[in-house]
Short mmCIF file of C-alpha atoms in Angstrom, two decimals:
data_model
loop_
_atom_site.label_atom_id
_atom_site.label_comp_id
_atom_site.label_asym_id
_atom_site.label_seq_id
_atom_site.Cartn_x
_atom_site.Cartn_y
_atom_site.Cartn_z
CA MET A 21 87.41 109.75 161.89
CA ASN A 22 86.82 113.52 161.75
CA ARG A 23 84.49 114.48 164.60
CA LEU A 24 82.55 116.65 162.12
CA TYR A 25 80.95 113.39 160.96
CA LEU A 26 78.82 113.47 164.11
CA ALA A 27 76.95 116.48 162.70
CA LEU A 28 76.35 115.08 159.19
CA PRO A 29 73.64 112.49 160.08
CA VAL A 30 71.82 115.28 161.90
CA PHE A 31 71.93 118.12 159.40
CA LEU A 32 71.93 116.23 156.10
CA PRO A 33 68.31 114.97 156.45
CA ILE A 34 67.20 118.38 157.76
CA PHE A 35 68.80 120.19 154.82
CA CYS A 36 67.50 117.76 152.20
CA GLY A 37 64.03 117.84 153.76
CA CYS A 38 64.02 121.64 153.54
CA VAL A 39 65.07 121.46 149.88
CA LEU A 40 62.31 118.97 149.11
CA LEU A 41 59.79 121.18 150.89
CA ALA A 42 60.92 124.26 148.95
CA PHE A 43 60.59 122.48 145.58
CA ARG A 44 57.61 120.26 146.42
CA ASP A 45 55.59 121.60 143.46
CA ARG A 46 58.16 120.09 141.08
CA PHE A 47 57.11 116.55 142.05
CA SER A 48 53.58 116.44 140.70
CA GLY A 49 53.86 113.73 138.01
CA LYS A 50 54.29 109.99 138.35
CA ARG A 51 57.85 110.06 137.04
CA GLU A 52 58.82 112.87 139.38
CA GLU A 53 57.26 111.04 142.33
CA ARG A 54 59.26 107.90 141.53
CA LEU A 55 62.43 109.99 141.44
CA MET A 56 61.46 111.56 144.75
CA ASN A 57 60.90 108.13 146.32
CA LEU A 58 64.28 106.94 145.06
CA GLY A 59 66.02 110.05 146.33
CA VAL A 60 64.37 109.99 149.77
CA GLU A 61 65.07 106.29 150.32
CA GLY A 62 68.64 106.71 149.09
CA LEU A 63 69.18 109.60 151.48
CA VAL A 64 67.71 107.73 154.45
CA VAL A 65 69.77 104.61 153.74
CA PHE A 66 72.94 106.70 153.30
CA ASN A 67 72.25 108.50 156.58
CA SER A 68 71.75 105.21 158.39
CA LEU A 69 75.00 103.87 156.94
CA MET A 70 76.81 106.96 158.25
CA ILE A 71 75.38 106.34 161.71
CA PHE A 72 76.41 102.68 161.61
CA MET A 73 79.94 103.72 160.54
CA ILE A 74 80.13 106.07 163.54
CA LEU A 75 78.88 103.28 165.82
CA ALA A 76 81.51 100.94 164.36
CA LYS A 77 84.15 103.51 165.23
CA LEU A 78 82.74 103.85 168.75
CA TYR A 79 82.92 100.09 169.33
CA GLY A 80 86.02 99.53 167.20
CA GLU A 81 89.69 99.46 167.95
CA ASP A 82 89.46 102.40 170.33
CA GLY A 83 87.43 100.24 172.69
CA GLY A 84 84.48 102.48 173.35
CA GLU A 85 86.06 105.92 172.84
CA THR A 86 83.53 108.71 173.30
CA MET A 87 83.45 111.06 170.29
CA GLN A 88 82.36 114.67 170.54
CA PHE A 89 82.06 117.76 168.37
CA THR A 90 81.23 121.29 169.54
CA LEU A 91 78.80 122.91 167.14
CA PHE A 92 78.90 126.42 168.63
CA ARG A 93 79.25 128.21 171.95
CA LEU A 94 76.27 130.08 173.40
CA PHE A 95 78.14 131.92 176.16
CA GLY A 96 80.69 131.06 178.80
CA ASN A 97 81.00 127.30 179.14
CA LEU A 98 77.54 126.68 177.67
CA THR A 99 77.96 124.94 174.33
CA VAL A 100 75.79 123.12 171.83
CA MET A 101 77.69 119.92 171.23
CA PHE A 102 77.32 116.42 169.84
CA LYS A 103 78.81 113.54 171.79
CA LEU A 104 78.21 109.89 171.06
CA ASP A 105 78.71 107.59 174.01
CA ARG A 106 77.38 104.08 174.47
CA MET A 107 74.13 105.35 175.96
CA GLY A 108 73.44 107.48 172.89
CA SER A 109 74.55 104.67 170.59
CA VAL A 110 71.53 102.56 171.62
CA PHE A 111 69.05 105.21 170.49
CA ALA A 112 71.11 106.14 167.42
CA GLY A 113 71.37 102.52 166.28
CA LEU A 114 67.66 102.02 166.84
CA ILE A 115 66.57 104.91 164.62
CA ALA A 116 69.19 104.08 161.99
CA PHE A 117 67.80 100.55 161.67
CA LEU A 118 64.12 101.46 161.71
CA TRP A 119 63.96 104.60 159.57
CA PRO A 120 64.80 103.15 156.12
CA LEU A 121 62.22 100.39 156.62
CA ALA A 122 59.59 102.84 157.86
CA THR A 123 60.22 105.07 154.84
CA LEU A 124 59.88 102.12 152.47
CA TYR A 125 56.56 101.23 154.10
CA ALA A 126 55.39 104.83 153.79
CA PHE A 127 55.94 104.90 150.01
CA ASP A 128 53.29 102.26 149.42
CA TYR A 129 50.94 103.45 152.17
CA MET A 130 50.98 107.08 151.00
CA LYS A 131 50.94 106.45 147.23
CA ASP A 132 47.38 107.75 146.80
CA GLU A 133 47.59 110.49 149.44
CA PRO A 134 47.77 114.20 148.55
CA ARG A 135 50.77 116.43 149.37
CA ARG A 136 53.24 113.54 149.36
CA PRO A 137 56.36 115.72 148.77
CA ALA A 138 55.58 117.83 151.84
CA PHE A 139 54.89 114.69 153.86
CA PHE A 140 58.24 113.10 152.99
CA ALA A 141 60.05 116.40 153.51
CA TYR A 142 58.93 116.57 157.14
CA TYR A 143 59.34 112.80 157.53
CA THR A 144 62.98 113.11 156.44
CA MET A 145 63.65 116.17 158.60
CA THR A 146 62.32 114.26 161.60
CA TYR A 147 65.05 111.66 161.07
CA GLY A 148 67.75 114.31 161.38
CA VAL A 149 66.19 115.94 164.43
CA THR A 150 65.82 112.57 166.19
CA ALA A 151 69.46 111.80 165.39
CA GLY A 152 70.31 115.14 167.00
CA ILE A 153 68.63 113.98 170.21
CA ALA A 154 70.57 110.71 170.14
CA PHE A 155 73.86 112.52 169.50
CA SER A 156 73.26 115.30 172.05
CA GLY A 157 76.26 115.76 174.31
CA SER A 158 74.61 118.11 176.77
CA LEU A 159 71.24 118.84 178.27
CA ILE A 160 71.00 122.16 176.43
CA THR A 161 71.63 120.41 173.08
CA LEU A 162 69.04 117.75 173.86
CA TYR A 163 66.53 120.43 174.84
CA LEU A 164 67.02 122.39 171.60
CA PHE A 165 66.47 119.32 169.41
CA TYR A 166 63.60 118.19 171.65
CA GLU A 167 61.83 121.48 170.88
CA LEU A 168 62.66 121.20 167.19
CA LEU A 169 61.16 117.70 167.14
CA THR A 170 57.79 119.19 168.10
CA LEU A 171 57.96 121.66 165.22
CA VAL A 172 58.85 119.13 162.50
CA THR A 173 56.33 116.49 163.62
CA PHE A 174 53.44 118.93 164.08
CA PRO A 175 52.82 119.13 160.27
CA LEU A 176 52.84 115.32 160.08
CA VAL A 177 50.01 115.04 162.60
CA LEU A 178 48.16 117.81 160.73
CA HIS A 179 48.73 116.16 157.33
CA PRO A 180 45.14 114.89 156.72
CA LEU A 181 43.90 118.52 157.13
CA SER A 182 40.66 117.26 158.66
CA ARG A 183 38.88 118.76 161.66
CA GLU A 184 40.08 115.85 163.79
CA ALA A 185 43.67 116.28 162.57
CA ALA A 186 43.58 120.00 163.33
CA HIS A 187 42.34 119.31 166.86
CA ALA A 188 44.89 116.53 167.42
CA SER A 189 47.81 118.60 166.11
CA ARG A 190 46.91 121.59 168.30
CA LYS A 191 46.64 119.33 171.33
CA TYR A 192 50.00 117.76 170.51
CA LEU A 193 51.57 121.21 170.15
CA TYR A 194 50.13 122.57 173.40
CA TYR A 195 51.13 119.52 175.41
CA SER A 196 54.65 119.43 173.93
CA LEU A 197 55.37 123.12 174.42
CA GLY A 198 54.00 123.02 177.96
CA GLY A 199 56.12 119.99 178.78
CA ALA A 200 59.21 121.64 177.32
CA ALA A 201 58.67 124.62 179.64
CA PHE A 202 58.83 122.33 182.69
CA ALA A 203 61.89 120.56 181.25
CA PHE A 204 63.56 123.96 180.82
CA LEU A 205 63.19 124.64 184.55
CA GLY A 206 65.14 121.49 185.29
CA LEU A 207 67.80 122.51 182.77
CA VAL A 208 68.26 125.87 184.50
CA LEU A 209 68.65 124.25 187.93
CA VAL A 210 71.16 121.72 186.60
CA LEU A 211 73.18 124.54 185.05
CA GLY A 212 73.07 126.53 188.28
CA PHE A 213 74.45 123.66 190.37
CA SER A 214 76.67 122.01 187.77
CA ALA A 215 80.12 120.97 188.93
CA THR A 216 81.54 121.72 185.47
CA GLY A 217 79.77 125.02 184.79
CA ASN A 218 77.89 123.56 181.81
CA THR A 219 75.25 120.94 181.08
CA GLU A 220 77.47 118.31 179.46
CA PHE A 221 76.28 114.78 180.22
CA LEU A 222 78.41 112.93 182.74
CA ALA A 223 77.94 109.35 183.92
CA GLY A 224 76.72 109.59 187.50
CA GLY A 225 75.44 113.16 187.11
CA MET A 226 76.89 116.63 186.80
CA LEU A 227 75.72 118.25 190.05
CA ASN A 228 78.15 119.74 192.55
CA LEU A 229 76.93 117.77 195.56
CA GLU A 230 78.57 120.09 198.09
CA THR A 231 76.54 123.12 197.00
CA ALA A 232 73.46 121.16 195.88
CA GLY A 233 72.99 119.58 199.30
CA ALA A 234 71.84 122.84 200.84
CA TYR A 235 69.06 123.15 198.25
CA LYS A 236 68.23 119.47 197.94
CA ASN A 237 64.43 119.75 198.16
CA VAL A 238 64.38 122.56 195.60
CA LEU A 239 66.45 120.48 193.19
CA LEU A 240 64.30 117.40 193.80
CA THR A 241 61.17 119.43 193.07
CA PHE A 242 62.58 120.66 189.79
CA TYR A 243 63.74 117.15 188.90
CA VAL A 244 60.15 115.94 189.25
CA LEU A 245 58.90 118.87 187.13
CA ALA A 246 61.49 118.13 184.44
CA PHE A 247 60.62 114.41 184.61
CA PHE A 248 57.00 115.24 183.86
CA GLY A 249 58.06 117.82 181.28
CA PHE A 250 60.03 115.31 179.24
CA GLY A 251 57.35 112.79 180.17
CA VAL A 252 54.84 114.61 177.95
CA LYS A 253 56.38 113.04 174.86
CA ALA A 254 56.68 109.76 176.77
CA ALA A 255 52.90 109.98 177.46
CA LEU A 256 53.23 109.95 181.25
CA PHE A 257 49.87 110.38 183.01
CA PRO A 258 48.33 112.99 183.12
CA CYS A 259 50.38 114.34 180.17
CA HIS A 260 49.27 111.55 177.83
CA GLY A 261 46.12 113.04 176.26
CA TRP A 262 47.73 114.00 172.95
CA LEU A 263 48.81 110.46 172.05
CA PRO A 264 45.46 108.71 171.36
CA LYS A 265 44.27 111.78 169.46
CA ALA A 266 47.35 111.68 167.22
CA THR A 267 46.20 108.36 165.71
CA VAL A 268 44.18 110.43 163.24
CA ALA A 269 47.44 110.94 161.33
CA PRO A 270 48.51 108.44 158.61
CA THR A 271 49.87 105.18 159.99
CA PRO A 272 53.52 105.89 158.99
CA VAL A 273 53.23 108.99 161.20
CA THR A 274 51.54 107.29 164.13
CA ALA A 275 54.09 104.48 164.03
CA LEU A 276 56.81 107.13 163.97
CA LEU A 277 55.25 108.93 166.95
CA HIS A 278 54.43 105.82 168.99
CA ALA A 279 57.45 103.61 168.34
CA VAL A 280 60.52 105.50 167.17
CA ALA A 281 60.93 109.25 167.24
CA VAL A 282 58.71 111.20 169.59
CA VAL A 283 57.88 108.86 172.46
CA LYS A 284 61.34 107.30 172.56
CA SER A 285 62.88 110.77 172.56
CA GLY A 286 60.86 111.56 175.69
CA ALA A 287 61.94 108.34 177.39
CA PHE A 288 65.55 108.81 176.29
CA ALA A 289 65.57 112.38 177.63
CA ILE A 290 64.35 111.11 181.02
CA LEU A 291 67.14 108.52 181.11
CA ARG A 292 69.68 111.26 180.35
CA LEU A 293 68.11 113.57 182.95
CA THR A 294 68.16 110.91 185.67
CA TYR A 295 71.47 109.14 185.13
CA PHE A 296 73.63 111.74 183.36
CA SER A 297 72.37 115.11 184.71
CA PHE A 298 70.97 114.95 188.25
CA GLY A 299 72.61 111.59 188.98
CA THR A 300 71.23 108.62 190.85
CA GLY A 301 73.54 109.26 193.80
CA PHE A 302 71.65 112.49 194.44
CA LEU A 303 68.16 111.11 193.71
CA ARG A 304 68.20 107.57 195.08
CA GLY A 305 66.07 107.02 198.18
CA THR A 306 64.44 110.46 198.07
CA TRP A 307 60.78 111.37 197.87
CA ALA A 308 61.36 112.43 194.26
CA GLN A 309 62.33 108.89 193.29
CA TRP A 310 59.17 107.43 194.80
CA ALA A 311 57.01 110.18 193.25
CA VAL A 312 58.17 109.54 189.67
CA MET A 313 58.08 105.77 190.21
CA ALA A 314 54.50 105.94 191.44
CA ALA A 315 53.56 108.09 188.43
CA ALA A 316 55.08 105.54 186.05
CA LEU A 317 53.28 102.65 187.72
CA PHE A 318 49.93 104.44 187.66
CA THR A 319 50.44 105.17 183.95
CA ILE A 320 51.08 101.46 183.29
CA LEU A 321 47.81 100.59 185.06
CA TYR A 322 45.87 103.32 183.29
CA GLY A 323 47.19 102.66 179.79
CA SER A 324 46.68 98.89 179.84
CA THR A 325 43.18 99.22 181.31
CA MET A 326 42.10 101.82 178.76
CA ALA A 327 43.49 99.68 175.93
CA VAL A 328 41.09 96.88 176.88
CA ARG A 329 38.14 99.29 176.68
CA GLU A 330 39.13 100.85 173.35
CA VAL A 331 37.54 99.36 170.19
CA HIS A 332 39.34 101.51 167.60
CA TRP A 333 42.41 99.50 166.60
CA LYS A 334 45.00 102.30 166.35
CA ARG A 335 43.76 104.01 169.50
CA ARG A 336 44.01 100.67 171.32
CA LEU A 337 47.63 100.46 170.25
CA ALA A 338 48.08 104.07 171.38
CA TYR A 339 46.94 103.22 174.91
CA SER A 340 49.22 100.20 174.79
CA THR A 341 52.06 102.59 173.99
CA ILE A 342 51.15 104.77 176.97
CA SER A 343 51.41 101.72 179.21
CA ASN A 344 54.60 100.31 177.73
CA LEU A 345 56.51 103.58 177.72
CA SER A 346 56.11 103.78 181.48
CA TYR A 347 57.84 100.40 181.73
CA ILE A 348 60.90 102.32 180.54
CA LEU A 349 60.24 105.14 183.02
CA PHE A 350 59.79 102.59 185.81
CA GLY A 351 63.20 101.16 184.95
CA ALA A 352 64.64 104.68 185.01
CA ALA A 353 63.05 105.36 188.42
CA ILE A 354 64.61 102.23 189.94
CA MET A 355 67.91 104.14 189.64
CA SER A 356 70.20 101.14 189.64
CA PRO A 357 72.53 99.70 186.96
CA LEU A 358 70.11 96.84 186.30
CA GLY A 359 67.19 99.29 186.23
CA LEU A 360 68.85 101.33 183.48
CA ALA A 361 69.77 98.15 181.58
CA ALA A 362 66.17 96.92 181.78
CA ALA A 363 64.87 100.32 180.65
CA LEU A 364 67.17 100.29 177.61
CA CYS A 365 66.15 96.70 176.87
CA HIS A 366 62.47 97.58 176.89
CA MET A 367 63.08 100.74 174.87
CA THR A 368 64.67 98.59 172.17
CA ALA A 369 62.16 95.73 172.31
CA HIS A 370 59.15 98.03 172.40
CA ALA A 371 60.34 99.95 169.34
CA PHE A 372 60.21 96.79 167.23
CA MET A 373 57.05 95.40 168.85
CA LYS A 374 55.05 98.57 168.48
CA ILE A 375 56.16 99.65 165.02
CA CYS A 376 55.36 96.12 163.84
CA GLY A 377 51.93 96.30 165.48
CA PHE A 378 51.10 99.71 164.04
CA PHE A 379 52.30 98.76 160.57
CA CYS A 380 50.16 95.60 160.67
CA ALA A 381 47.14 97.72 161.62
CA GLY A 382 48.03 100.17 158.85
CA ALA A 383 48.32 97.35 156.31
CA VAL A 384 44.84 96.12 157.21
CA MET A 385 43.40 99.64 157.04
CA HIS A 386 45.14 100.28 153.71
CA GLN A 387 43.87 97.05 152.14
CA THR A 388 40.40 96.81 153.67
CA GLY A 389 39.42 100.16 155.18
CA LYS A 390 38.69 98.38 158.51
CA THR A 391 39.57 100.50 161.56
CA HIS A 392 37.73 98.83 164.47
CA ILE A 393 38.36 95.56 166.27
CA TYR A 394 34.88 94.18 165.57
CA GLU A 395 35.48 94.53 161.81
CA LEU A 396 38.43 92.13 161.68
CA ASP A 397 36.56 88.80 161.66
CA GLY A 398 38.27 86.32 159.37
CA LEU A 399 40.93 88.64 157.99
CA GLY A 400 43.73 86.50 159.42
CA ARG A 401 43.07 83.91 156.74
CA ARG A 402 42.89 86.48 153.95
CA MET A 403 46.03 88.39 155.01
CA PRO A 404 48.22 85.59 156.43
CA VAL A 405 51.61 87.34 156.36
CA THR A 406 50.30 90.53 157.96
CA PHE A 407 48.58 88.69 160.78
CA ALA A 408 51.49 86.29 161.30
CA CYS A 409 53.70 89.33 161.95
CA LEU A 410 50.99 90.78 164.20
CA THR A 411 50.95 87.53 166.16
CA VAL A 412 54.69 87.79 166.79
CA SER A 413 54.31 91.41 167.89
CA SER A 414 51.34 90.57 170.13
CA PHE A 415 53.02 87.62 171.85
CA SER A 416 56.04 89.80 172.52
CA LEU A 417 53.92 92.61 173.98
CA MET A 418 52.29 90.05 176.28
CA GLY A 419 55.72 89.01 177.55
CA ILE A 420 55.57 85.39 176.41
CA PRO A 421 58.96 83.61 176.66
CA LEU A 422 61.11 83.35 173.51
CA PHE A 423 59.97 86.83 172.42
CA ALA A 424 61.72 90.15 173.01
CA GLY A 425 59.10 91.53 175.39
CA PHE A 426 59.70 88.71 177.86
CA ILE A 427 63.39 89.61 178.16
CA SER A 428 62.74 93.25 179.01
CA LYS A 429 59.92 92.52 181.46
CA TRP A 430 61.95 89.82 183.17
CA ASN A 431 64.84 92.23 183.69
CA LEU A 432 62.53 94.96 184.96
CA CYS A 433 61.13 92.58 187.57
CA GLN A 434 64.64 91.46 188.52
CA ALA A 435 65.75 95.08 188.94
CA ALA A 436 62.67 95.89 191.02
CA PHE A 437 63.15 92.90 193.35
CA ALA A 438 66.86 93.58 193.79
CA TYR A 439 66.45 97.28 194.53
CA ALA A 440 63.41 96.81 196.79
CA GLY A 441 65.24 94.16 198.80
CA GLN A 442 68.17 96.51 199.38
CA ALA A 443 65.92 99.48 200.20
CA VAL A 444 63.73 97.57 202.65
CA SER A 445 66.76 96.03 204.38
CA ALA A 446 68.27 99.49 204.76
CA GLY A 447 65.01 100.84 206.18
CA VAL A 448 64.51 103.31 203.35
CA SER A 449 61.07 104.92 203.43
CA GLY A 450 59.11 103.92 200.34
CA GLY A 451 61.41 101.00 199.57
CA TRP A 452 58.41 98.70 199.13
CA ILE A 453 57.16 100.58 196.02
CA PRO A 454 59.30 98.57 193.57
CA TYR A 455 57.56 95.42 194.83
CA MET A 456 54.30 97.05 193.73
CA GLY A 457 55.93 97.58 190.36
CA VAL A 458 56.22 93.83 189.84
CA ALA A 459 52.53 93.39 190.61
CA VAL A 460 51.66 96.20 188.19
CA ILE A 461 53.75 94.61 185.43
CA LEU A 462 51.94 91.30 185.94
CA TYR A 463 48.55 93.04 185.83
CA SER A 464 49.55 94.89 182.68
CA ALA A 465 50.71 91.62 181.07
CA LEU A 466 47.25 90.17 181.76
CA MET A 467 45.52 93.21 180.25
CA THR A 468 47.87 93.07 177.26
CA SER A 469 46.86 89.46 176.68
CA VAL A 470 43.21 90.52 176.69
CA TYR A 471 43.49 93.46 174.30
CA MET A 472 45.89 91.77 171.85
CA LEU A 473 44.34 88.29 171.84
CA THR A 474 40.95 89.85 171.14
CA VAL A 475 42.32 91.02 167.80
CA LEU A 476 43.95 87.70 166.95
CA VAL A 477 40.95 85.58 167.95
CA ARG A 478 38.63 87.68 165.78
CA ALA A 479 41.04 87.53 162.87
CA TYR A 480 41.65 83.77 162.99
CA PHE A 481 38.49 82.43 164.61
CA PRO A 482 35.48 84.54 163.57
CA LYS A 483 32.25 84.08 165.47
CA ASP A 484 30.20 81.09 164.22
CA GLY A 485 32.78 80.61 161.47
CA GLU A 486 31.35 83.52 159.50
CA PHE A 487 33.45 86.14 157.77
CA ASN A 488 32.84 89.78 157.13
CA PRO A 489 32.26 90.58 153.46
CA LEU A 490 35.69 90.23 151.90
CA VAL A 491 35.12 91.88 148.59
CA ARG A 492 36.25 95.35 147.62
CA ALA A 493 36.12 96.67 144.08
CA GLY A 494 35.57 93.18 142.76
CA ARG A 495 38.54 91.53 144.48
CA GLU A 496 39.25 89.78 147.75
CA PHE A 497 41.27 91.44 150.45
CA ARG A 498 44.88 90.26 150.53
CA ASP A 499 48.26 91.14 151.97
CA PRO A 500 49.75 94.43 150.75
CA GLY A 501 52.71 94.73 148.38
CA TRP A 502 56.31 93.96 149.20
CA LYS A 503 57.16 97.54 150.26
CA MET A 504 54.78 97.16 153.19
CA LEU A 505 55.35 93.46 153.87
CA LEU A 506 59.17 93.48 153.93
CA PRO A 507 59.43 95.82 156.95
CA LEU A 508 56.82 93.73 158.81
CA ILE A 509 58.75 90.51 158.21
CA ILE A 510 62.06 92.08 159.27
CA PHE A 511 60.53 93.55 162.44
CA ALA A 512 58.99 90.19 163.38
CA ALA A 513 62.33 88.46 162.75
CA VAL A 514 64.16 90.94 164.99
CA ILE A 515 61.60 90.44 167.78
CA LEU A 516 62.26 86.71 167.64
CA ALA A 517 66.04 87.20 167.38
CA ILE A 518 66.15 89.39 170.50
CA GLY A 519 63.96 86.93 172.37
CA LEU A 520 66.07 83.92 171.40
CA HIS A 521 69.50 85.52 171.63
CA SER A 522 69.37 88.45 174.03
CA ALA A 523 72.79 87.93 175.66
CA PRO A 524 74.76 90.40 173.46
CA PHE A 525 72.14 93.11 173.97
CA MET A 526 72.00 92.61 177.72
CA ARG A 527 75.80 92.68 178.02
CA LEU A 528 75.79 96.08 176.32
CA PHE A 529 72.89 97.40 178.40
CA LEU A 530 74.42 96.14 181.66
CA SER A 531 77.76 97.76 180.83
CA ILE A 532 75.97 101.08 180.21
CA GLY A 533 74.07 100.66 183.47
CA GLY A 534 77.28 99.93 185.32
CA GLU A 535 78.89 103.11 184.01
CA ALA A 536 75.91 105.39 184.69
CA GLY A 537 74.05 103.87 187.63
#
């Protein structure tokens, strides 16, 4: 396979999105909009098929050959390059599976919204930019696409053009640009102490340990700054404030932000920074490891507690996202092969759990106009398919066995116990912190049960058996059309499939952890 194919899934959606944006005024009629929908879905499906073909080559007869393609050279050894290894394949496969279904959902959800061509132009460009992050072969490439992701998603948050949307989009922009500045500092330090003279990702890290040792505390400080910088998109406390505000955007956007593109890009960047740039051999057992681990654990506590207090449904899910993303960061901070495997497992499981949850909330809002938890009484019986899928997503978020969330949380606890036992036995200062992580995960599971079961109990068992008025424009509320239901059903099925048959996924994640950790 020509290595140029690595660039096509990145630049094809960006190019086609730009074309759609340039000619958006041509799609004003119903017929033109149908053609636009067909073209956008066809493009997204084709792009996903290209990614799956590349993944098949990666895992095919070559037995895991790493593919790379240099896009251009900045100066010296510093290049912008695409390289797909098994770590990147997890994120690439995730977005390739989710994006066509999310786009299909968006067609029905956005059918009555204004400025649909511009919306789908940016939505499509975001696919290409996110693929660029997954395919990044170096820290400089990842950073460039990370910045570009902010620019292409900013108009999506702003799409409603309301006062709240303007405020939320500005906040998102300020947080993201500020975080990128801190991430850039880490990039510069990695380049300065790189053993290869560039920022190409290497399993185990790229630092020249002989020269880095003399400046260890400086490098550790900049690692923590870069961790928080990339952690802005991963909603790490106190860099999380943009995420609940962004729920003002249409649900296809918030699901994109909270489950697939933006937040997972932040978590993925931190995994690359920790395991493939600085390296766990340099970081393990240092004050920097305990600092970022403590930050992740506090974020889990904060997010799950705030979710219980929140009564707006989408904002409740946003705080749940803040909490669950730091599960991934906690796994990254454990800095062991099992820790990385558990982080990748939760990154995958959470993507399906949260996009399913957001799309269920969006379906209810689309069909009924209900946005708050106390307005959901009795809707479970009127929208059975939607709430059945929400039940699967909720049980998985709680970590109930036989669902995907249980697998990832179980492995996180295993990784924490194993690493803490080794650290305490070796007399490492701070080695007890992973034990606290297990307690925090259990507390968060309890809080998750509270804030998700509240929704389900109201939907299925309304107070005193009474229902909210279920009439709108002369008809009863019901499940949405197939374009919105099909993605929900598929997401729920995948959550169950991962929970019931997680062995192939864990073998892959453990092999990646063994290579990098």
